[in-house]
Short mmCIF file of C-alpha atoms in Angstrom, two decimals:
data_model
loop_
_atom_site.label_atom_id
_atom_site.label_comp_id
_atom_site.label_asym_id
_atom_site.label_seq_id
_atom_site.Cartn_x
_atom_site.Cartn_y
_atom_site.Cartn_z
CA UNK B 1 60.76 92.86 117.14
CA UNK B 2 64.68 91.35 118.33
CA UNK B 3 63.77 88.65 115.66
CA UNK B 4 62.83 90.47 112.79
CA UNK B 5 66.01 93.06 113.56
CA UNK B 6 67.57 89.88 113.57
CA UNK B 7 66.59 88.38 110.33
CA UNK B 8 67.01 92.17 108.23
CA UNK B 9 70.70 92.29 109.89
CA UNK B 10 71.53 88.59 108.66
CA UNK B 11 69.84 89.04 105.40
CA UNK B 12 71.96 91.99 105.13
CA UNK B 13 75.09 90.16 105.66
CA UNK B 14 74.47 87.21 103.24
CA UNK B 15 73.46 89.68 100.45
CA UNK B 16 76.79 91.94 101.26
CA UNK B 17 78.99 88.68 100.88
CA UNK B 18 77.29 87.84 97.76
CA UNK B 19 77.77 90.96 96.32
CA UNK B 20 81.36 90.98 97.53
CA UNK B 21 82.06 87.56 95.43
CA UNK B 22 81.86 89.45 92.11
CA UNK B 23 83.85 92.09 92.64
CA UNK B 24 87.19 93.40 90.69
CA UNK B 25 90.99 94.14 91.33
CA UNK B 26 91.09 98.10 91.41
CA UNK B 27 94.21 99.39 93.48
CA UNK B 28 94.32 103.61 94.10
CA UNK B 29 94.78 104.93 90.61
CA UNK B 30 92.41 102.59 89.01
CA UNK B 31 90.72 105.08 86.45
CA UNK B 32 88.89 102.00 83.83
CA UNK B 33 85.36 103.12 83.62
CA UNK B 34 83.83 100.27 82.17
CA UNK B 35 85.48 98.07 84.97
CA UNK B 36 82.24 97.84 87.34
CA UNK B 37 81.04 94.82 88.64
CA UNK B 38 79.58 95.33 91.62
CA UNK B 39 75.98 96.61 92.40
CA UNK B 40 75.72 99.32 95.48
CA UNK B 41 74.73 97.68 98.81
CA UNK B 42 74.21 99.16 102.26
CA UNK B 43 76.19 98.26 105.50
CA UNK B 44 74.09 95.66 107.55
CA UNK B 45 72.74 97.76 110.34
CA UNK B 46 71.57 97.00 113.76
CA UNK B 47 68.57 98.98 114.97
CA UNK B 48 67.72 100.12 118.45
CA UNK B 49 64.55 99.37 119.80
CA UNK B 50 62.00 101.02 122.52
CA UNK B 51 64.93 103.26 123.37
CA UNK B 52 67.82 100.63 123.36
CA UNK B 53 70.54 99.31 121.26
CA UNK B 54 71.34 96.14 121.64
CA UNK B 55 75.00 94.74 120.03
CA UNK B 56 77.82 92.28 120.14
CA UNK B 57 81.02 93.08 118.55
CA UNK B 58 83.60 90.64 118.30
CA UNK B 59 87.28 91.55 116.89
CA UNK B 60 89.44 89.20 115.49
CA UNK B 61 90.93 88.32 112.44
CA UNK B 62 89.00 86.37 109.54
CA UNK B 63 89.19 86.07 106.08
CA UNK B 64 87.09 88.46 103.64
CA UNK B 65 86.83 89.94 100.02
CA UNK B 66 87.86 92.85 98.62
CA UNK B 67 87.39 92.88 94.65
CA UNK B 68 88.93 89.47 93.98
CA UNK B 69 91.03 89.00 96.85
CA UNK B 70 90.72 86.83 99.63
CA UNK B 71 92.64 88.13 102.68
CA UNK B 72 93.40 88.40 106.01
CA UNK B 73 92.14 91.23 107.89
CA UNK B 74 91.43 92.60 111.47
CA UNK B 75 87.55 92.94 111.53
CA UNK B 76 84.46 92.88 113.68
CA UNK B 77 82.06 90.04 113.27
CA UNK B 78 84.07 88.61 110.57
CA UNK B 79 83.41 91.20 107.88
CA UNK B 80 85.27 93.77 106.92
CA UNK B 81 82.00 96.47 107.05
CA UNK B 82 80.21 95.43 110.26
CA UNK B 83 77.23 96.45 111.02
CA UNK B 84 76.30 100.27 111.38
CA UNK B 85 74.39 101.36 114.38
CA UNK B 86 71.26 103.41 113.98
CA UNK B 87 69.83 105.31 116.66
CA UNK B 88 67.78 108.24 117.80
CA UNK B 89 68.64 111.36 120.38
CA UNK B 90 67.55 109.66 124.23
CA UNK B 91 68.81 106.49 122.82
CA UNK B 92 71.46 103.71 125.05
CA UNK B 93 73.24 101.70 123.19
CA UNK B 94 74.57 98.61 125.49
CA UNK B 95 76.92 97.14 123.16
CA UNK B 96 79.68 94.01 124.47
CA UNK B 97 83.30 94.05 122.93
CA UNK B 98 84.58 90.81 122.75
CA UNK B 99 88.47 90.80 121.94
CA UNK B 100 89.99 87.64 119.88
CA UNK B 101 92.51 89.15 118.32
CA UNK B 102 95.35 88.20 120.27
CA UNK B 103 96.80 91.84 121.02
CA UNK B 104 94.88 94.71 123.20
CA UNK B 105 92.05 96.71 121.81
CA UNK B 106 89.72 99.45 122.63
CA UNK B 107 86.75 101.11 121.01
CA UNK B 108 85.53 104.63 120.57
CA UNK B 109 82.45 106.28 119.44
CA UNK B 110 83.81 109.07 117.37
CA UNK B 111 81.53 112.49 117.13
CA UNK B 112 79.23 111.58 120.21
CA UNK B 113 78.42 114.15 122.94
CA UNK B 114 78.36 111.69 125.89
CA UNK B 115 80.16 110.66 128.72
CA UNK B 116 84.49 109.85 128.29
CA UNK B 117 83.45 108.28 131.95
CA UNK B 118 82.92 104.65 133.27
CA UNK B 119 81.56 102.26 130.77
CA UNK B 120 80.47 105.05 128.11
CA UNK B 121 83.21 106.46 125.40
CA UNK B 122 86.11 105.81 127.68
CA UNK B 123 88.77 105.58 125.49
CA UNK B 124 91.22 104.86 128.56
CA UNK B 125 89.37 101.15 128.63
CA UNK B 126 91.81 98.68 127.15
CA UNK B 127 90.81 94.98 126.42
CA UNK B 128 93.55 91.99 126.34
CA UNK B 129 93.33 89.01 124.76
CA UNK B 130 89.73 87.27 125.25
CA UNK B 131 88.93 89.71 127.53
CA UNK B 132 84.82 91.55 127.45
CA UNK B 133 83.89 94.89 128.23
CA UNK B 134 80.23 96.26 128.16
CA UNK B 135 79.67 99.78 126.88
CA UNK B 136 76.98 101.30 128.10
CA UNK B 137 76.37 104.61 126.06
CA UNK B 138 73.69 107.38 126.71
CA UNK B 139 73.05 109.53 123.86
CA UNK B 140 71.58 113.13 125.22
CA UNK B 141 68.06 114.24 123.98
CA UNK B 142 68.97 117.29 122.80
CA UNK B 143 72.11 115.20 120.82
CA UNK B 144 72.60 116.28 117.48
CA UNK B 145 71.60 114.04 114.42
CA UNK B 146 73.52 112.78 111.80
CA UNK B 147 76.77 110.22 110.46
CA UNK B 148 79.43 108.88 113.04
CA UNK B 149 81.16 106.10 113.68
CA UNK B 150 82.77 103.72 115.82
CA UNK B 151 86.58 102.03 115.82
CA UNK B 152 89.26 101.01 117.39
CA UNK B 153 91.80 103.38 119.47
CA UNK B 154 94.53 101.21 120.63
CA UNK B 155 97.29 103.79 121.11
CA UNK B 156 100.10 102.14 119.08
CA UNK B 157 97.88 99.67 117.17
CA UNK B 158 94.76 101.95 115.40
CA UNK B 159 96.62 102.49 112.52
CA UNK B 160 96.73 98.34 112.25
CA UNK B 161 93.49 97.90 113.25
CA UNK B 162 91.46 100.74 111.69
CA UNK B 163 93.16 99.91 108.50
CA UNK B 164 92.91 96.43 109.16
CA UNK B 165 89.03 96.96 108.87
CA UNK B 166 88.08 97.61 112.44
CA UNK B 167 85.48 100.11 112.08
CA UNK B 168 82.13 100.79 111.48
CA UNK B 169 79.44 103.39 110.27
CA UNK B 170 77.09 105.15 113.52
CA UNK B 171 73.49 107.02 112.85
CA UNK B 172 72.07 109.02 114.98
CA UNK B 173 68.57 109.80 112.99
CA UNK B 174 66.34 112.70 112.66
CA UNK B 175 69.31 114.81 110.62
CA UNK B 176 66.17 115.23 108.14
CA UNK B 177 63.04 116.14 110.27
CA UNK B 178 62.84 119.85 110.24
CA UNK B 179 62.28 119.32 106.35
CA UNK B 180 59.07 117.70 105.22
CA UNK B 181 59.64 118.33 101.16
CA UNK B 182 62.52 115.98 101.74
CA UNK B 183 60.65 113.04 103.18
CA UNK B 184 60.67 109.45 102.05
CA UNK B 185 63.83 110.37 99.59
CA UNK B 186 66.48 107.74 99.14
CA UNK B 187 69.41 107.35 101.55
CA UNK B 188 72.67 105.66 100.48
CA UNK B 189 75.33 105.39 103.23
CA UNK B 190 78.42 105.42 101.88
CA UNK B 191 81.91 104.21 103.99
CA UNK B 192 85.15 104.77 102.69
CA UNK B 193 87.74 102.21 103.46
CA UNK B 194 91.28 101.62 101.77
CA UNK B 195 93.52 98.90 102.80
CA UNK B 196 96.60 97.95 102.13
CA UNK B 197 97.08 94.59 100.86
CA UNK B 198 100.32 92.56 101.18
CA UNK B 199 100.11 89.33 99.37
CA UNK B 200 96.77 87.99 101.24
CA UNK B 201 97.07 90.26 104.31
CA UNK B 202 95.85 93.71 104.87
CA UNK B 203 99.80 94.68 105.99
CA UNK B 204 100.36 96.44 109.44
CA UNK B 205 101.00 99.83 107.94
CA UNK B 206 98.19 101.95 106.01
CA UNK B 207 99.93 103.74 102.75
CA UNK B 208 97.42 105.96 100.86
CA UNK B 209 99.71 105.61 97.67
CA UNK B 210 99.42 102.12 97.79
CA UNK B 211 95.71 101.34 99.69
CA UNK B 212 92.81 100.31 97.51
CA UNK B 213 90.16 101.98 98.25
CA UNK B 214 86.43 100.84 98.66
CA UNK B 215 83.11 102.04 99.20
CA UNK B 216 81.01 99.88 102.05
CA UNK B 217 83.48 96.97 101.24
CA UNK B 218 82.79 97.18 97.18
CA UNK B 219 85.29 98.33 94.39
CA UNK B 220 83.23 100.80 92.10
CA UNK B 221 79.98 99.61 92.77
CA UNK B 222 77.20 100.56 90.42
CA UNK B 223 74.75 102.91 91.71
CA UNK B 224 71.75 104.20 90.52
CA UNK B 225 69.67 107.14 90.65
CA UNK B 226 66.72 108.46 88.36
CA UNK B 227 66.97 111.85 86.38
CA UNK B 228 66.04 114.56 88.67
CA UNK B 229 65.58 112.58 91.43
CA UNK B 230 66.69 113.78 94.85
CA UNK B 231 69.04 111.39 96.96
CA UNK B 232 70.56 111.51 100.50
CA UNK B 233 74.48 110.40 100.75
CA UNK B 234 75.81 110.07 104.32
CA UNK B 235 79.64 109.72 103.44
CA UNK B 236 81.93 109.24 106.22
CA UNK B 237 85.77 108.57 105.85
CA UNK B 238 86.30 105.26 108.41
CA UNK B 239 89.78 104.35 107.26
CA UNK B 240 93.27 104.67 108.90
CA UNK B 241 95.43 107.60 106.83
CA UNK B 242 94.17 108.29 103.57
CA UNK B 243 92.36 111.80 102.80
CA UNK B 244 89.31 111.69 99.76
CA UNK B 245 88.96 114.73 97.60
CA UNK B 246 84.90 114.16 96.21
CA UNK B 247 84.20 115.23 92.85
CA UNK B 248 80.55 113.59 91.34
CA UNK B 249 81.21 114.23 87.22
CA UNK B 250 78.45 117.05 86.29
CA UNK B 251 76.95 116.76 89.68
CA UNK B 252 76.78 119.19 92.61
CA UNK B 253 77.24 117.98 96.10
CA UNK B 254 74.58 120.22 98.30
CA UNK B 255 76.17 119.76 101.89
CA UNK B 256 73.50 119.54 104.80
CA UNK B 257 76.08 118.14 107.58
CA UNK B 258 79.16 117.87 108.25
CA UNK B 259 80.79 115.47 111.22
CA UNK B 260 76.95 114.87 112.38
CA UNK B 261 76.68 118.42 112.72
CA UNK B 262 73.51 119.75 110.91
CA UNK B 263 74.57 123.07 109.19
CA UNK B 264 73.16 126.67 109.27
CA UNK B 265 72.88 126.92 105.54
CA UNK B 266 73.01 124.54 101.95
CA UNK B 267 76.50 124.38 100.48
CA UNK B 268 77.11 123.23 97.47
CA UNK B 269 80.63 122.12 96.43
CA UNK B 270 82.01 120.61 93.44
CA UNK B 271 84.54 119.08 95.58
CA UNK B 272 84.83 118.27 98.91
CA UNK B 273 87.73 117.04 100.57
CA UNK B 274 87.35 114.47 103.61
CA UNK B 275 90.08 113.68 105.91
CA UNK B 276 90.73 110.92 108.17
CA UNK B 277 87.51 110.35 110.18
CA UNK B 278 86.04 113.43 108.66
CA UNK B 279 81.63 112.72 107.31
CA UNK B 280 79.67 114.39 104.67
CA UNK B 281 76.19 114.39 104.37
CA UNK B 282 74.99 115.65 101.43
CA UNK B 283 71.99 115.69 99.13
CA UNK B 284 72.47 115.15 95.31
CA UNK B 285 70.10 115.74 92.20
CA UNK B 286 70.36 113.20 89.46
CA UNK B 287 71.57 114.52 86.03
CA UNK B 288 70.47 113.96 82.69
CA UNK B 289 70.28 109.85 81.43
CA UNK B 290 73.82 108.72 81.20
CA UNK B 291 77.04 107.14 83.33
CA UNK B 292 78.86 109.39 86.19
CA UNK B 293 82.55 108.54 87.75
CA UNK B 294 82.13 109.68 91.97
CA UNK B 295 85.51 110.10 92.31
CA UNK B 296 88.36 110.95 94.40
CA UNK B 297 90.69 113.33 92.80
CA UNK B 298 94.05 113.19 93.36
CA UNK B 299 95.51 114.76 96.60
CA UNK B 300 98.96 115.25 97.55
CA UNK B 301 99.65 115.47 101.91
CA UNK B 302 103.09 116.19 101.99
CA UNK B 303 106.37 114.76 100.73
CA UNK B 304 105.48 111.23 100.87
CA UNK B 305 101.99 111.09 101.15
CA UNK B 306 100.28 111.17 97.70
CA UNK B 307 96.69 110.13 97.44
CA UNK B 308 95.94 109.41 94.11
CA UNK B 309 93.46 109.22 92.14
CA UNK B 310 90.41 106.55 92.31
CA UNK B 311 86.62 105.85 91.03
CA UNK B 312 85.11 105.08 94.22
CA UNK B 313 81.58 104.23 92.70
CA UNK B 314 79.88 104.53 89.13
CA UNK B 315 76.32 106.74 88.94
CA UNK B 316 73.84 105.77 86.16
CA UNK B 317 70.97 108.02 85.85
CA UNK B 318 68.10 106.18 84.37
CA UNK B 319 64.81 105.48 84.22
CA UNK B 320 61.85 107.82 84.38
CA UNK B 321 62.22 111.46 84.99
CA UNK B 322 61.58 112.88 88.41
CA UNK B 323 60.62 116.45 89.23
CA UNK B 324 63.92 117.77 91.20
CA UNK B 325 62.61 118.33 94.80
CA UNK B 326 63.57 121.85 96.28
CA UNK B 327 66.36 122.47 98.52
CA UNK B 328 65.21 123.65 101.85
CA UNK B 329 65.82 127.47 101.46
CA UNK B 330 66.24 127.94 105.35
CA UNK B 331 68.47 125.20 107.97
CA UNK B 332 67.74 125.47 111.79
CA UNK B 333 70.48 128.63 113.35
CA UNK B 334 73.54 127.29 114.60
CA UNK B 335 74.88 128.87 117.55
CA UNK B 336 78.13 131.00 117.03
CA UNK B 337 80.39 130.87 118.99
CA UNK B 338 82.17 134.19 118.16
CA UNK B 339 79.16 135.91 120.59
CA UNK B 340 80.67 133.93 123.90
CA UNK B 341 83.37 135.33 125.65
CA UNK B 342 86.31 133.58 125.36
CA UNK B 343 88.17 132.44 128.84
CA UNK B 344 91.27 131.20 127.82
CA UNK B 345 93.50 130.77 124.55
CA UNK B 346 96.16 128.16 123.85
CA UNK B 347 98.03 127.55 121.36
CA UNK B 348 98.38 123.49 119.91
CA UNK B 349 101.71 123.16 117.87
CA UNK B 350 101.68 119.63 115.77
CA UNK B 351 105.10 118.46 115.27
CA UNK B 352 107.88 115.65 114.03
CA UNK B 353 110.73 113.87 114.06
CA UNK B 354 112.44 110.47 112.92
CA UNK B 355 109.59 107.81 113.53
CA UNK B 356 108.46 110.50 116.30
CA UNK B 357 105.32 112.86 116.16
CA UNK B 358 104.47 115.96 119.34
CA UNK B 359 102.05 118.08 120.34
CA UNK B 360 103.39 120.80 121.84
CA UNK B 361 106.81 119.01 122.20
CA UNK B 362 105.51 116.19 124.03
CA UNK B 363 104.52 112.27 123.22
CA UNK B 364 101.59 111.03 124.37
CA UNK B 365 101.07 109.64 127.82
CA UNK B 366 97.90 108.69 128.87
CA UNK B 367 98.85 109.09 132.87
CA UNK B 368 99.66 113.12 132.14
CA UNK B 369 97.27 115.56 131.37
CA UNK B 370 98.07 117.97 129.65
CA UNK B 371 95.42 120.64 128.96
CA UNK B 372 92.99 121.26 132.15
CA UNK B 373 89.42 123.04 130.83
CA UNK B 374 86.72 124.58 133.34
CA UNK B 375 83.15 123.42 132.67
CA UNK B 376 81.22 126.25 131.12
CA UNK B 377 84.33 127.87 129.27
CA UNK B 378 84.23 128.39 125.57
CA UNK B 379 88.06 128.55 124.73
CA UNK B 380 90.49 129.61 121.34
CA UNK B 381 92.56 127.30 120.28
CA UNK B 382 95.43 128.17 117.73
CA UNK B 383 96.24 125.04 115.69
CA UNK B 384 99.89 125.10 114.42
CA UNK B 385 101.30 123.22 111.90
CA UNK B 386 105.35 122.86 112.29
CA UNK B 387 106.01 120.02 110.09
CA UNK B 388 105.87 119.63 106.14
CA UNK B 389 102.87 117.15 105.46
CA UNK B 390 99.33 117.72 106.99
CA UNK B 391 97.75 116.98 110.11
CA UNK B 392 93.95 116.52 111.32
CA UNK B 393 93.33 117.42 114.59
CA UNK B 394 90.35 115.82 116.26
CA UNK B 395 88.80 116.40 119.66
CA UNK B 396 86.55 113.68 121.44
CA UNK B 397 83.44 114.30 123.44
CA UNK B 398 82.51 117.41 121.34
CA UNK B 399 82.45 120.05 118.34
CA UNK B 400 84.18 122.96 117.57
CA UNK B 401 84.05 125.72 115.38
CA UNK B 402 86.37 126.46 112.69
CA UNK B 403 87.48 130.66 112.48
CA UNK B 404 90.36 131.22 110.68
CA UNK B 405 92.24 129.01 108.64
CA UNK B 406 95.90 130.35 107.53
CA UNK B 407 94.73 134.10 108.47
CA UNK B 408 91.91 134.20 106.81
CA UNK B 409 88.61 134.02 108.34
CA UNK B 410 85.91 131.46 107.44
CA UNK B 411 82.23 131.97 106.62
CA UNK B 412 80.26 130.67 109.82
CA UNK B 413 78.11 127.65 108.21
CA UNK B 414 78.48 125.34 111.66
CA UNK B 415 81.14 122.79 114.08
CA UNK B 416 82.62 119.67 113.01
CA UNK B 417 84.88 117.14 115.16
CA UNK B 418 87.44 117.08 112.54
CA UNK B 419 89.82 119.77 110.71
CA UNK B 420 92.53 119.32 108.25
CA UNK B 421 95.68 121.75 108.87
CA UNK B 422 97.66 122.90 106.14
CA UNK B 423 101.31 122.37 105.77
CA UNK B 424 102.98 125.29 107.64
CA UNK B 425 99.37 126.36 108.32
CA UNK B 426 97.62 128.06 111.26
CA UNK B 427 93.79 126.45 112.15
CA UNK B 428 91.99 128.91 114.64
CA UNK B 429 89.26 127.46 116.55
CA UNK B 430 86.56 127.93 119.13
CA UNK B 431 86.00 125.00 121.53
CA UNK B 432 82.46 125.01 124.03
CA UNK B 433 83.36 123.26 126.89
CA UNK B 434 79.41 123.91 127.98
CA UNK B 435 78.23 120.70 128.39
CA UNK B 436 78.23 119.26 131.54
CA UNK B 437 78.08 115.60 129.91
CA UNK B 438 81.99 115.83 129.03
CA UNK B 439 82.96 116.30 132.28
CA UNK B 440 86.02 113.82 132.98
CA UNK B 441 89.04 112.72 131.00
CA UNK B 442 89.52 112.67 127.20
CA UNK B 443 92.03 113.04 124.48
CA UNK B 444 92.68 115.28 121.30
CA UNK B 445 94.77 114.05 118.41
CA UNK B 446 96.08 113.79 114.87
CA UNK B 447 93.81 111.70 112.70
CA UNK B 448 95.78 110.68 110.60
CA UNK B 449 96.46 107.17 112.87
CA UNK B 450 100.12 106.50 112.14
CA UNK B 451 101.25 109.83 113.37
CA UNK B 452 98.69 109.18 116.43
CA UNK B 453 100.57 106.03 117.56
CA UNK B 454 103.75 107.44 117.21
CA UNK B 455 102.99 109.98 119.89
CA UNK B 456 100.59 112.76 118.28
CA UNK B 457 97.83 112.75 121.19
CA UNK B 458 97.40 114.89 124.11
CA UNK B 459 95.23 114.36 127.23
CA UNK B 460 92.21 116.52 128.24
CA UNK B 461 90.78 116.79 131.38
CA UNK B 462 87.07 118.66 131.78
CA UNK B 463 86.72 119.73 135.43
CA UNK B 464 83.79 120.80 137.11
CA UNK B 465 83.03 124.19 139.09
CA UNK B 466 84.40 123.90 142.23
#
C-alpha cells in the first residue's frame, strides 16, 4: 500500500514538472485568450492509510517554474505546489517538518477542529535553522468534511514564506456522501497562488497589483469538461495577500461549502469573491460546446491595493453531451447559532498606522493573551473596521457564523473560518466555543499576511470549567 502511495505521489510530481515546462509569461492583468499552453493537472497528493497519514515536509528554497520563469522560491519539497493531504474524519496525520531554509518557520493547519496543544496545530511551535518537529494531528470523528490547507505562520515572515510558495492544499473527504446522484462525478482541485517575481526571485513582499497569479502552479491551464456534465471544484485561496473575485463566463457556480464547512442549502453565484485563505467548493454544469475564461475580476482593497484582473484557467466544453445531473434539493441542517444564548460580547477593532497594524490598539505578542473564553460559551463578536483598505479576520481551531455585515443581517446558509470586512465596515459574528478539543492557546488574525506580521494578531486562550 506505502509503495503504491508512493509511486501515484512521484508520478504526480514528474507529470506536474512536465506540465510546468510549457507554460507562458502571464503577469495579473493578462487578459489574451488564445494564450493557453498548459493542460490542467492536480496537486500531487499524499493519502492516509488504515487511519494514518504519513508525511515529510521539508522547507527550503529551490528553484521552480512558473510560466517561463525559472526562480527562486521558498517551497516544500522543492516544488512550489507540494503535495495536498487527503484524509478522512478519525484520521492522524503524523507529518515531520524539516526546516532548511536558513530563518525560523512554523506550520499550521488552517480550518481544522483539533487540538492548538502539544505536537498538534500549535502554532506557538517555532523551528530554527535545520531544526525537526513532528506533528502529530488528530482529526475528530464527527470533523467536518471538506477543502483546507496547511502553511507557514512565522509571525514576521508568512507573508515571505506563504508568498514564497510555502503552502499546500488539505482534504478532509466525505464533503459528498450524503448525496448519492452525485457519485463518481469529476473533482478538480483548484489552488490559487500569486507570487511576486523580482528578476528570478519570488521578492520578500507579496503585491496583488504586481503578483502573477496561478492555478495549482500553472498559468491558464486548459481544462476540460463535457456539455452538461456535472463537475466538483474545491477552490481554496493559499496565497499571501491577494483577494480573487470568481466569475466562470456563462457558467453558474452552485456553492456546496465554504471554508470546509458543508452548507445548509445550494447557492449559486455568478461571482464569488475569496479572500486570503478563504475555500470554495462548488459544483459546476458544463455549457454548451465552446471556450470559457474562469476568471478573476478585478477587485480594488483599498487605496493601494488593486487586484486586477486575470484568466486564471480556460474551460472548453466538448465532446459528447451529458445529461446535467440534479442538484441535491435538500443539504444536511446546520446548526444556528442565533438559538444559543450568548455569554459574552466583545467588540474586535482592526486598525493602522505607518508600517504598524492593531487589534484593539495593541501589536501582537505571543506571551499576552488577550481575549480569555470559557469552554461551552457561544460568544458575539463585533468586527470593526477603523482603517481605509480591508481586513480578513480569521480564527484558528474553529468556525463561526457570520450575522450581520455593515447592519444588515445575513441569510443563515452555514460557518466559515474566514470573513472579509469592509472598509469602515462592521462584521457581526457568533463564535461556539463548545468543543472541548480547542481547549488551550490560539490566535485570531488579519489574513491578509503583511498586515499580520506587522502586528495584526491577537492571542486566545480557551479555558476549561473550573
Amino acid at each position: 500500500m506505502l509503495m503504491r502511495k508512493a509511486v501515484r505521489v512521484i508520478f504526480a510530481l514528474v507529470l506536474l514538472s512536465l506540465v510546468c515546462s510549457l507554460g507562458i509569461d502571464a503577469g495579473g492583468g493578462d487578459l489574451a485568450r488564445a494564450r493557453t499552453s498548459e493542460t490542467f493537472v492536480s496537486p500531487p497528493e499524499i493519502v492516509s492509510s488504515n487511519g494514518v497519514l504519513n508525511a515529510t515536509l521539508t522547507a527550503g528554497t529551490a528553484m521552480v517554474k512558473i510560466g517561463t520563469k525559472d526562480v527562486l522560491a521558498r517551497v516544500y519539497d522543492g516544488l512550489y505546489v507540494p503535495p495536498t493531504l487527503r484524509v478522512r474524519p478519525g484520521d492522524t496525520i503524523k507529518l515531520r517538518l524539516v526546516n532548511t531554509l536558513g530563518t525560523r518557520t512554523s506550520l499550521h493547519y488552517h480550518g481544522l477542529e483539533v487540538s492548538p496543544r502539544g505536537r498538534s496545530d500549535n502554532v506557538f511551535v517555532h523551528l530554527g535553522t535545520s531544526e525537526v518537529f513532528d506533528y502529530e494531528i488528530t482529526i475528530p470523528r464527527n470533523h467536518g468534511s471538506g477543502l483546507f490547507w496547511y502553511h507557514s505562520h512565522q509571525h514576521g515572515l508568512s507573508e515571505s514564506q506563504v508568498g514564497g510558495g510555502m503552502s499546500g492544499g488539505l482534504i478532509v473527504d466525505g464533503i459528498l456522501d450524503p448525496f448519492p446522484e452525485l457519485k463518481g462525478i469529476r473533482e478538480r482541485v483548484m489552488l490559487l497562488k500569486d507570487a511576486e517575481i523580482d528578476g528570478s526571485t519570488i521578492g520578500q513582499k507579496n503585491d496583488p497589483a504586481r503578483s502573477t497569479r496561478t492555478l495549482n502552479g500553472l498559468i491558464n491551464p486548459t481544462v476540460k469538461i463535457r456539455p452538461g456534465e456535472t463537475q466538483f471544484w474545491r477552490i481554496g485561496n493559499i496565497g499571501a495577500n491577494a483577494y480573487y473575485r470568481l466569475q466562470l463566463e456563462g457558467h453558474t457556480l452552485y456553492k456546496i461549502a465554504q471554508d470546509g464547512n458543508r452548507l445548509n442549502q445550494i447557492v449559486g453565484s455568478q461571482e464569488i469573491v475569496l479572500p486570503p485563505g478563504s475555500r470554495v467548493e462548488v459544483l459546476v454544469r458544463g455549457g454548451a460546446p465552446g471556450t470559457y475564461m474562469f476568471r478573476s475580476l478585478a477587485f480594488n482593497t483599498g487605496p493601494e491595493d488593486q487586484n486586477p484582473e486575470v484568466i486564471l484557467a480556460t474551460i472548453i466544453a466538448e465532446g459528447p453531451t451529458q445529461q446535467p445531473l440534479p442538484l441535491p434539493a435538500k443539504l444536511p441542517p446546520v446548526a444556528d447559532l442565533r438559538k444559543q444564548p450568548v455569554a459574552h460580547k466583545r467588540e474586535i477593532v482592526f486598525s493602522e498606522g505607518p508600517g504598524k497594524f492593531f487589534i484593539n490598539g495593541k501589536q501582537f505578542d505571543m506571551d499576552r493573551v488577550d481575549t480569555t473564553v470559557n469552554l461551552g460559551d457561544v460568544e458575539e463578536w463585533t468586527i470593526r473596521n477603523a482603517s481605509d483598505e480591508m481586513h480578513t479576520f480569521h480564527i484558528h481551531q474553529l468556525d463561526f457564523q457570520v450575522v450581520e455585515v455593515d447592519g444588515r443581517q445575513v441569510p443563515f446558509i452555514g460557518v466559515q473560518d474566514n470573513v472579509n470586512v469592509p472598509v469602515g465596515g462592521v462584521v457581526k459574528i457568533l463564535v461556539s466555543f463548545t468543543d472541548p478539543v480547542i481547549v488551550g492557546k490560539f490566535v485570531y488574525h488579519c489574513h491578509i499576511l503583511s498586515h499580520e506580521d506587522k502586528g495584526m494578531m491577537a492571542v486566545i486562550e480557551v479555558k476549561p470549567p473550573r
